[in-house]
Amino acid sequence: EAGDRETARAIRRLRKQERETDRSIARFFRRRIRTKMRPATQIMQKPPKAKRSIWPSSSRGLPKYDGPIRDKFNRRGVFFRSRYYSSRTAKPGVSKRVAIYIYTASALDEHGDPMFRTNVGLTIDEAVCGLDHHEQVNRSAQKNAKVLNHAVLAMDHRWTSEQMLDVGERWAEERFGQYGLPYAISLHEPPPDGDERNWHLHVIWSWRPLERVGDHEWLVGESLRTELDGAQGMRMLRERLAVVMTEMSFEAGDADVYTALSYAARGLPVIPQVHLDEGRTRQAREGKVVEANEENHDRVVRSIAALAADELRAEEERLARMQDIAKRIAERFTKKIAVPPIPALALVSAKKTASMSALELGRLILAKS
């Protein structure tokens, strides 16, 4: 009995030590990060400037369509391109650099303030500091961790800048904010040497929760929200973006319906363009000959021709259906009406009645009455 009691006490001690160890590990991975206040780093907004080119092909630039591509249900597709930075391939401080980039190139509102929103800090300096600490936690937790995700979302140029930024904030708050995940959004206007319709949002986020609890003070989550990532998560991001953009379109009075389906899934003969990185895009805008950009020009021309052929084919089918309907209607009204034969007795009676005089006819009527 004494041995059993000692064994039970030892088990309780071990369980107590295990609980304390678990709490210490949880405190480590959900620790409170605090940074001493420091003077502002003077992160300023710097709008891009138009670049002049002396290349003879400078007027060619990037290919573009005359308008949005719609399917037979009059739906528009969403543009959502994303990438992630890992601790193995990206240099330390990538979160800070990307956050500063999307902030400095952001558009300005009517008060002259950059159109930038985040749930990490009240100022850009605080947001950059929080994202930088968050990256350090991600790097220390896993060798090849996803330290940051970065996406570009195309907006409708007919909307106001506030409406565009509201779309991004609604979408980010729904997909990231409600799960405690950090995000930052910035609206960029079209570059001076690009398409004037190219209004777009830059959104950065991470799959590890980060909650701001005070001035330059955050709580870092214990584990990643991996269930929100992956192929299913990316598909959900696109689908929810289409829903939010459709809602904003109806609020703006355009009543356009957006879809996350690809061109092929919507039955459109559009050939996707080759993605150009930042360097090749800059070279193409400067007028330099870029092989991938030339391929994109060719794909756009072929896609426009295929769309025109599909539209012509659909119009021919519609006219054929209308002609068939008109032919059936005409046949219905021009069909000969079959008159039933008149009985012989009725003919004899009619002949007798016609041969009677008026006096005889009157007598016959009086007699029958």
Tab-separated table of C-alpha atoms in Angstrom:
chain	number	residue	atom	x	y	z
A	1	GLU	CA	0.000	0.000	0.000
A	2	ALA	CA	2.819	2.370	0.837
A	3	GLY	CA	4.400	1.603	-2.505
A	4	ASP	CA	1.146	2.288	-4.299
A	5	ARG	CA	0.772	5.629	-2.528
A	6	GLU	CA	4.293	6.603	-3.461
A	7	THR	CA	3.678	5.602	-7.056
A	8	ALA	CA	0.485	7.669	-7.167
A	9	ARG	CA	2.333	10.701	-5.744
A	10	ALA	CA	5.062	10.277	-8.357
A	11	ILE	CA	2.476	10.109	-11.128
A	12	ARG	CA	0.829	13.297	-9.834
A	13	ARG	CA	4.190	15.055	-9.726
A	14	LEU	CA	4.940	13.995	-13.293
A	15	ARG	CA	1.534	15.175	-14.496
A	16	LYS	CA	2.023	18.504	-12.748
A	17	GLN	CA	5.431	18.932	-14.388
A	18	GLU	CA	3.885	17.991	-17.750
A	19	ARG	CA	1.154	20.626	-17.335
A	20	GLU	CA	3.698	23.282	-16.394
A	21	THR	CA	5.812	22.324	-19.419
A	22	ASP	CA	2.769	22.555	-21.705
A	23	ARG	CA	1.907	25.981	-20.311
A	24	SER	CA	5.462	27.207	-20.787
A	25	ILE	CA	5.488	25.959	-24.390
A	26	ALA	CA	2.125	27.613	-25.011
A	27	ARG	CA	3.426	30.856	-23.510
A	28	PHE	CA	6.442	30.643	-25.776
A	29	PHE	CA	4.398	30.185	-28.952
A	30	ARG	CA	1.680	32.607	-27.863
A	31	ARG	CA	3.912	35.105	-26.261
A	32	ARG	CA	3.361	38.784	-25.937
A	33	ILE	CA	5.673	40.773	-28.167
A	34	ARG	CA	6.380	44.313	-27.178
A	35	THR	CA	8.622	46.841	-28.866
A	36	LYS	CA	9.814	50.034	-27.277
A	37	MET	CA	8.371	53.134	-28.905
A	38	ARG	CA	10.747	54.732	-31.334
A	39	PRO	CA	10.577	57.805	-33.545
A	40	ALA	CA	8.772	57.462	-36.862
A	41	THR	CA	10.886	56.014	-39.661
A	42	GLN	CA	9.499	58.592	-42.112
A	43	ILE	CA	8.001	56.054	-44.497
A	44	MET	CA	6.605	58.299	-47.191
A	45	GLN	CA	4.193	57.630	-50.038
A	46	LYS	CA	5.958	57.826	-53.411
A	47	PRO	CA	3.711	57.594	-56.467
A	48	PRO	CA	5.349	56.041	-59.539
A	49	LYS	CA	6.578	58.346	-62.265
A	50	ALA	CA	6.188	57.926	-65.991
A	51	LYS	CA	9.318	56.590	-67.660
A	52	ARG	CA	10.432	57.841	-71.011
A	53	SER	CA	11.812	55.437	-73.550
A	54	ILE	CA	13.858	55.994	-76.666
A	55	TRP	CA	13.161	52.535	-78.031
A	56	PRO	CA	11.382	52.492	-81.398
A	57	SER	CA	8.861	49.906	-80.147
A	58	SER	CA	7.861	51.941	-77.090
A	59	SER	CA	4.345	52.514	-78.447
A	60	ARG	CA	3.649	48.770	-78.375
A	61	GLY	CA	3.760	48.283	-74.595
A	62	LEU	CA	1.665	45.629	-72.891
A	63	PRO	CA	-1.304	43.987	-74.662
A	64	LYS	CA	-4.833	44.749	-73.504
A	65	TYR	CA	-8.435	44.039	-74.399
A	66	ASP	CA	-10.920	46.737	-75.357
A	67	GLY	CA	-13.232	45.806	-72.495
A	68	PRO	CA	-14.107	43.100	-69.960
A	69	ILE	CA	-14.520	39.570	-71.299
A	70	ARG	CA	-18.012	38.229	-70.598
A	71	ASP	CA	-19.407	34.750	-71.069
A	72	LYS	CA	-22.838	33.780	-72.395
A	73	PHE	CA	-24.336	34.426	-68.950
A	74	ASN	CA	-22.843	37.956	-68.979
A	75	ARG	CA	-20.474	37.121	-66.106
A	76	ARG	CA	-17.069	38.715	-65.581
A	77	GLY	CA	-14.078	36.886	-64.177
A	78	VAL	CA	-11.962	38.047	-61.263
A	79	PHE	CA	-8.215	38.598	-61.454
A	80	PHE	CA	-6.472	37.110	-58.417
A	81	ARG	CA	-2.764	36.325	-58.531
A	82	SER	CA	-0.915	35.324	-55.374
A	83	ARG	CA	2.473	34.133	-54.266
A	84	TYR	CA	4.135	33.350	-50.948
A	85	TYR	CA	7.560	33.986	-49.452
A	86	SER	CA	9.174	31.147	-47.519
A	87	SER	CA	11.911	31.299	-44.920
A	88	ARG	CA	14.118	29.164	-47.157
A	89	THR	CA	13.944	31.243	-50.348
A	90	ALA	CA	13.235	34.776	-49.114
A	91	LYS	CA	15.801	36.888	-47.306
A	92	PRO	CA	15.034	37.943	-43.723
A	93	GLY	CA	12.961	41.109	-43.512
A	94	VAL	CA	10.801	40.328	-46.554
A	95	SER	CA	7.593	41.165	-44.642
A	96	LYS	CA	8.926	44.598	-43.827
A	97	ARG	CA	10.065	45.250	-47.396
A	98	VAL	CA	6.786	44.170	-49.003
A	99	ALA	CA	4.698	46.156	-46.495
A	100	ILE	CA	6.728	49.300	-47.180
A	101	TYR	CA	6.486	48.722	-50.945
A	102	ILE	CA	2.693	48.436	-51.043
A	103	TYR	CA	2.386	51.460	-48.731
A	104	THR	CA	4.742	53.821	-50.523
A	105	ALA	CA	3.147	53.175	-53.933
A	106	SER	CA	-0.446	53.448	-52.699
A	107	ALA	CA	-2.931	55.936	-54.112
A	108	LEU	CA	-4.008	59.007	-52.126
A	109	ASP	CA	-7.512	59.788	-50.921
A	110	GLU	CA	-9.226	63.182	-51.089
A	111	HIS	CA	-7.367	64.283	-47.938
A	112	GLY	CA	-3.980	63.318	-49.332
A	113	ASP	CA	-3.573	60.247	-47.106
A	114	PRO	CA	-2.322	56.910	-48.501
A	115	MET	CA	-5.111	54.392	-49.066
A	116	PHE	CA	-3.716	51.710	-46.765
A	117	ARG	CA	-5.550	49.612	-44.170
A	118	THR	CA	-4.334	46.947	-41.776
A	119	ASN	CA	-5.299	45.165	-38.566
A	120	VAL	CA	-1.697	44.973	-37.337
A	121	GLY	CA	-1.117	48.589	-36.298
A	122	LEU	CA	-2.602	52.058	-36.209
A	123	THR	CA	0.293	53.480	-38.227
A	124	ILE	CA	2.474	52.140	-40.995
A	125	ASP	CA	5.465	52.191	-38.649
A	126	GLU	CA	3.637	50.022	-36.100
A	127	ALA	CA	2.341	47.658	-38.813
A	128	VAL	CA	5.808	47.182	-40.278
A	129	CYS	CA	7.226	46.507	-36.820
A	130	GLY	CA	4.527	43.919	-36.033
A	131	LEU	CA	4.912	42.119	-39.360
A	132	ASP	CA	8.675	42.017	-38.914
A	133	HIS	CA	8.386	40.382	-35.473
A	134	HIS	CA	5.755	38.033	-36.845
A	135	GLU	CA	8.166	36.897	-39.556
A	136	GLN	CA	10.840	36.166	-36.963
A	137	VAL	CA	8.436	33.883	-35.080
A	138	ASN	CA	7.546	32.062	-38.304
A	139	ARG	CA	11.202	31.553	-39.177
A	140	SER	CA	12.048	30.211	-35.720
A	141	ALA	CA	9.127	27.748	-35.773
A	142	GLN	CA	9.878	26.012	-39.071
A	143	LYS	CA	12.748	25.834	-41.534
A	144	ASN	CA	10.631	26.263	-44.652
A	145	ALA	CA	7.705	28.210	-43.191
A	146	LYS	CA	5.467	30.482	-45.240
A	147	VAL	CA	6.367	33.812	-43.706
A	148	LEU	CA	4.127	35.964	-45.917
A	149	ASN	CA	1.514	35.750	-48.692
A	150	HIS	CA	1.108	38.499	-51.269
A	151	ALA	CA	-1.805	38.828	-53.725
A	152	VAL	CA	-2.827	41.298	-56.436
A	153	LEU	CA	-6.554	41.883	-57.022
A	154	ALA	CA	-7.855	43.765	-60.074
A	155	MET	CA	-10.645	46.266	-59.415
A	156	ASP	CA	-13.329	47.833	-61.603
A	157	HIS	CA	-12.062	51.230	-62.769
A	158	ARG	CA	-15.620	52.625	-62.710
A	159	TRP	CA	-15.759	52.420	-58.906
A	160	THR	CA	-14.487	55.132	-56.612
A	161	SER	CA	-11.201	54.593	-54.802
A	162	GLU	CA	-13.053	54.221	-51.487
A	163	GLN	CA	-15.279	51.508	-52.956
A	164	MET	CA	-12.233	49.635	-54.268
A	165	LEU	CA	-10.535	49.774	-50.884
A	166	ASP	CA	-13.764	48.705	-49.167
A	167	VAL	CA	-13.884	45.603	-51.387
A	168	GLY	CA	-10.402	44.634	-50.256
A	169	GLU	CA	-11.129	45.275	-46.591
A	170	ARG	CA	-14.420	43.325	-46.638
A	171	TRP	CA	-12.711	40.402	-48.334
A	172	ALA	CA	-9.644	40.449	-46.062
A	173	GLU	CA	-11.697	40.814	-42.888
A	174	GLU	CA	-13.887	37.872	-43.899
A	175	ARG	CA	-11.072	35.538	-44.933
A	176	PHE	CA	-8.316	36.621	-42.477
A	177	GLY	CA	-9.459	39.105	-39.856
A	178	GLN	CA	-12.198	36.986	-38.304
A	179	TYR	CA	-9.651	34.195	-37.736
A	180	GLY	CA	-7.166	36.526	-36.053
A	181	LEU	CA	-4.786	36.508	-39.021
A	182	PRO	CA	-2.797	39.665	-39.833
A	183	TYR	CA	-3.362	41.504	-43.114
A	184	ALA	CA	-2.548	44.768	-44.844
A	185	ILE	CA	-4.228	46.276	-47.925
A	186	SER	CA	-3.135	49.028	-50.272
A	187	LEU	CA	-4.816	50.480	-53.361
A	188	HIS	CA	-2.568	51.234	-56.338
A	189	GLU	CA	-3.655	53.403	-59.235
A	190	PRO	CA	-2.668	52.674	-62.856
A	191	PRO	CA	0.967	53.449	-63.659
A	192	PRO	CA	1.456	56.558	-65.780
A	193	ASP	CA	2.760	54.517	-68.719
A	194	GLY	CA	0.201	51.698	-68.385
A	195	ASP	CA	-3.475	50.998	-68.933
A	196	GLU	CA	-5.642	53.680	-67.300
A	197	ARG	CA	-8.089	50.957	-66.171
A	198	ASN	CA	-5.462	49.070	-64.176
A	199	TRP	CA	-6.654	49.896	-60.644
A	200	HIS	CA	-5.622	47.078	-58.317
A	201	LEU	CA	-5.190	46.106	-54.686
A	202	HIS	CA	-2.133	44.629	-53.001
A	203	VAL	CA	-2.973	42.388	-50.039
A	204	ILE	CA	-0.459	40.707	-47.729
A	205	TRP	CA	-1.291	38.238	-44.960
A	206	SER	CA	0.061	35.302	-42.969
A	207	TRP	CA	-1.459	32.054	-41.710
A	208	ARG	CA	-0.212	32.501	-38.123
A	209	PRO	CA	-2.564	34.535	-35.898
A	210	LEU	CA	-1.338	37.937	-34.737
A	211	GLU	CA	-3.466	40.163	-32.514
A	212	ARG	CA	-2.682	43.755	-31.618
A	213	VAL	CA	-3.336	44.278	-27.887
A	214	GLY	CA	-1.621	47.605	-27.334
A	215	ASP	CA	0.739	50.200	-28.696
A	216	HIS	CA	3.524	48.225	-30.410
A	217	GLU	CA	2.316	45.113	-28.556
A	218	TRP	CA	0.958	41.893	-30.094
A	219	LEU	CA	-0.050	38.343	-29.227
A	220	VAL	CA	1.379	35.705	-31.580
A	221	GLY	CA	-0.613	32.539	-32.246
A	222	GLU	CA	0.552	29.104	-31.157
A	223	SER	CA	0.105	27.363	-34.510
A	224	LEU	CA	-0.645	28.024	-38.157
A	225	ARG	CA	-4.181	27.961	-39.542
A	226	THR	CA	-3.243	25.385	-42.157
A	227	GLU	CA	-6.882	24.416	-42.731
A	228	LEU	CA	-7.379	27.792	-44.439
A	229	ASP	CA	-4.426	27.266	-46.784
A	230	GLY	CA	-3.906	24.886	-49.687
A	231	ALA	CA	-5.793	24.386	-52.931
A	232	GLN	CA	-9.191	24.483	-51.249
A	233	GLY	CA	-8.267	27.658	-49.378
A	234	MET	CA	-7.048	29.405	-52.534
A	235	ARG	CA	-10.245	28.423	-54.352
A	236	MET	CA	-12.297	29.830	-51.491
A	237	LEU	CA	-10.332	33.085	-51.638
A	238	ARG	CA	-11.215	33.501	-55.321
A	239	GLU	CA	-14.868	32.574	-54.827
A	240	ARG	CA	-15.377	34.953	-51.919
A	241	LEU	CA	-13.648	37.726	-53.864
A	242	ALA	CA	-16.144	37.218	-56.692
A	243	VAL	CA	-19.031	37.441	-54.211
A	244	VAL	CA	-17.741	40.638	-52.588
A	245	MET	CA	-17.077	42.284	-55.971
A	246	THR	CA	-20.586	41.348	-57.155
A	247	GLU	CA	-22.070	42.933	-54.039
A	248	MET	CA	-20.081	46.128	-54.591
A	249	SER	CA	-21.077	46.205	-58.265
A	250	PHE	CA	-24.762	46.153	-57.314
A	251	GLU	CA	-24.157	48.825	-54.676
A	252	ALA	CA	-22.420	50.994	-57.279
A	253	GLY	CA	-25.331	50.557	-59.702
A	254	ASP	CA	-23.448	48.529	-62.342
A	255	ALA	CA	-25.165	45.186	-61.553
A	256	ASP	CA	-22.272	43.088	-62.901
A	257	VAL	CA	-21.925	39.485	-61.764
A	258	TYR	CA	-18.394	38.212	-61.108
A	259	THR	CA	-17.281	34.603	-61.077
A	260	ALA	CA	-14.168	32.752	-59.946
A	261	LEU	CA	-14.363	30.256	-62.825
A	262	SER	CA	-11.589	30.187	-65.392
A	263	TYR	CA	-11.999	31.019	-69.088
A	264	ALA	CA	-12.100	27.333	-70.001
A	265	ALA	CA	-14.711	26.522	-67.347
A	266	ARG	CA	-16.929	29.293	-68.754
A	267	GLY	CA	-16.538	28.044	-72.314
A	268	LEU	CA	-14.517	31.040	-73.532
A	269	PRO	CA	-11.812	30.514	-76.180
A	270	VAL	CA	-9.427	32.901	-74.440
A	271	ILE	CA	-5.769	31.919	-74.188
A	272	PRO	CA	-4.263	32.926	-70.818
A	273	GLN	CA	-1.303	35.251	-71.020
A	274	VAL	CA	2.201	34.456	-69.832
A	275	HIS	CA	2.872	36.047	-66.457
A	276	LEU	CA	5.566	38.731	-66.578
A	277	ASP	CA	7.543	39.436	-63.454
A	278	GLU	CA	8.213	42.985	-62.303
A	279	GLY	CA	11.447	43.283	-64.249
A	280	ARG	CA	10.059	42.110	-67.594
A	281	THR	CA	6.918	44.211	-67.117
A	282	ARG	CA	9.057	47.298	-66.586
A	283	GLN	CA	11.117	46.502	-69.680
A	284	ALA	CA	7.974	46.000	-71.780
A	285	ARG	CA	6.523	49.313	-70.611
A	286	GLU	CA	9.772	51.020	-71.466
A	287	GLY	CA	9.396	49.695	-74.994
A	288	LYS	CA	12.076	47.018	-74.915
A	289	VAL	CA	11.388	43.836	-76.822
A	290	VAL	CA	10.472	41.074	-74.361
A	291	GLU	CA	9.828	37.650	-75.869
A	292	ALA	CA	7.088	36.751	-73.367
A	293	ASN	CA	5.373	40.077	-73.990
A	294	GLU	CA	5.410	39.456	-77.747
A	295	GLU	CA	3.833	36.070	-77.087
A	296	ASN	CA	1.136	37.785	-74.999
A	297	HIS	CA	0.367	40.167	-77.873
A	298	ASP	CA	-0.078	37.174	-80.165
A	299	ARG	CA	-2.321	35.406	-77.651
A	300	VAL	CA	-4.519	38.468	-77.228
A	301	VAL	CA	-4.955	38.795	-80.998
A	302	ARG	CA	-5.879	35.116	-81.317
A	303	SER	CA	-8.265	35.353	-78.367
A	304	ILE	CA	-10.024	38.397	-79.834
A	305	ALA	CA	-10.420	36.598	-83.159
A	306	ALA	CA	-11.788	33.486	-81.429
A	307	LEU	CA	-14.233	35.571	-79.382
A	308	ALA	CA	-15.439	37.356	-82.528
A	309	ALA	CA	-15.918	34.007	-84.294
A	310	ASP	CA	-17.900	32.673	-81.316
A	311	GLU	CA	-20.041	35.791	-81.241
A	312	LEU	CA	-20.722	35.535	-84.974
A	313	ARG	CA	-21.580	31.851	-84.642
A	314	ALA	CA	-23.958	32.567	-81.769
A	315	GLU	CA	-25.638	35.340	-83.775
A	316	GLU	CA	-26.066	33.025	-86.755
A	317	GLU	CA	-27.647	30.390	-84.523
A	318	ARG	CA	-29.979	33.000	-83.045
A	319	LEU	CA	-31.046	34.185	-86.513
A	320	ALA	CA	-31.623	30.590	-87.618
A	321	ARG	CA	-33.865	30.002	-84.600
A	322	MET	CA	-35.806	33.212	-85.303
A	323	GLN	CA	-36.277	32.211	-88.965
A	324	ASP	CA	-37.523	28.778	-87.924
A	325	ILE	CA	-40.058	30.348	-85.545
A	326	ALA	CA	-41.245	32.790	-88.214
A	327	LYS	CA	-41.607	29.946	-90.727
A	328	ARG	CA	-43.761	27.927	-88.346
A	329	ILE	CA	-45.994	30.934	-87.628
A	330	ALA	CA	-46.420	31.622	-91.346
A	331	GLU	CA	-47.290	28.003	-92.040
A	332	ARG	CA	-49.904	28.052	-89.312
A	333	PHE	CA	-51.755	31.034	-90.828
A	334	THR	CA	-51.426	30.033	-94.491
A	335	LYS	CA	-52.667	26.472	-94.034
A	336	LYS	CA	-55.902	25.671	-96.041
A	337	ILE	CA	-59.004	25.221	-93.897
A	338	ALA	CA	-60.850	21.968	-94.671
A	339	VAL	CA	-64.579	22.693	-95.262
A	340	PRO	CA	-66.876	19.771	-94.271
A	341	PRO	CA	-69.124	18.420	-97.089
A	342	ILE	CA	-72.782	19.575	-97.184
A	343	PRO	CA	-75.356	16.732	-96.924
A	344	ALA	CA	-77.528	16.064	-100.031
A	345	LEU	CA	-80.791	16.526	-98.085
A	346	ALA	CA	-79.699	20.003	-97.078
A	347	LEU	CA	-78.947	20.846	-100.714
A	348	VAL	CA	-82.409	19.636	-101.885
A	349	SER	CA	-84.099	21.580	-99.109
A	350	ALA	CA	-82.110	24.685	-100.035
A	351	LYS	CA	-83.042	24.324	-103.696
A	352	LYS	CA	-86.746	23.876	-102.871
A	353	THR	CA	-86.691	26.892	-100.610
A	354	ALA	CA	-85.059	28.996	-103.315
A	355	SER	CA	-87.725	27.931	-105.915
A	356	MET	CA	-90.707	28.824	-103.696
A	357	SER	CA	-92.457	32.073	-104.079
A	358	ALA	CA	-92.732	34.482	-101.219
A	359	LEU	CA	-96.441	33.593	-100.652
A	360	GLU	CA	-95.761	29.862	-100.481
A	361	LEU	CA	-92.809	30.406	-98.171
A	362	GLY	CA	-94.964	32.461	-95.834
A	363	ARG	CA	-97.693	29.821	-95.751
A	364	LEU	CA	-95.134	27.151	-95.001
A	365	ILE	CA	-93.735	29.095	-92.097
A	366	LEU	CA	-97.225	29.749	-90.655
A	367	ALA	CA	-98.162	26.122	-91.004
A	368	LYS	CA	-95.025	24.938	-89.149
A	369	SER	CA	-95.467	27.524	-86.428
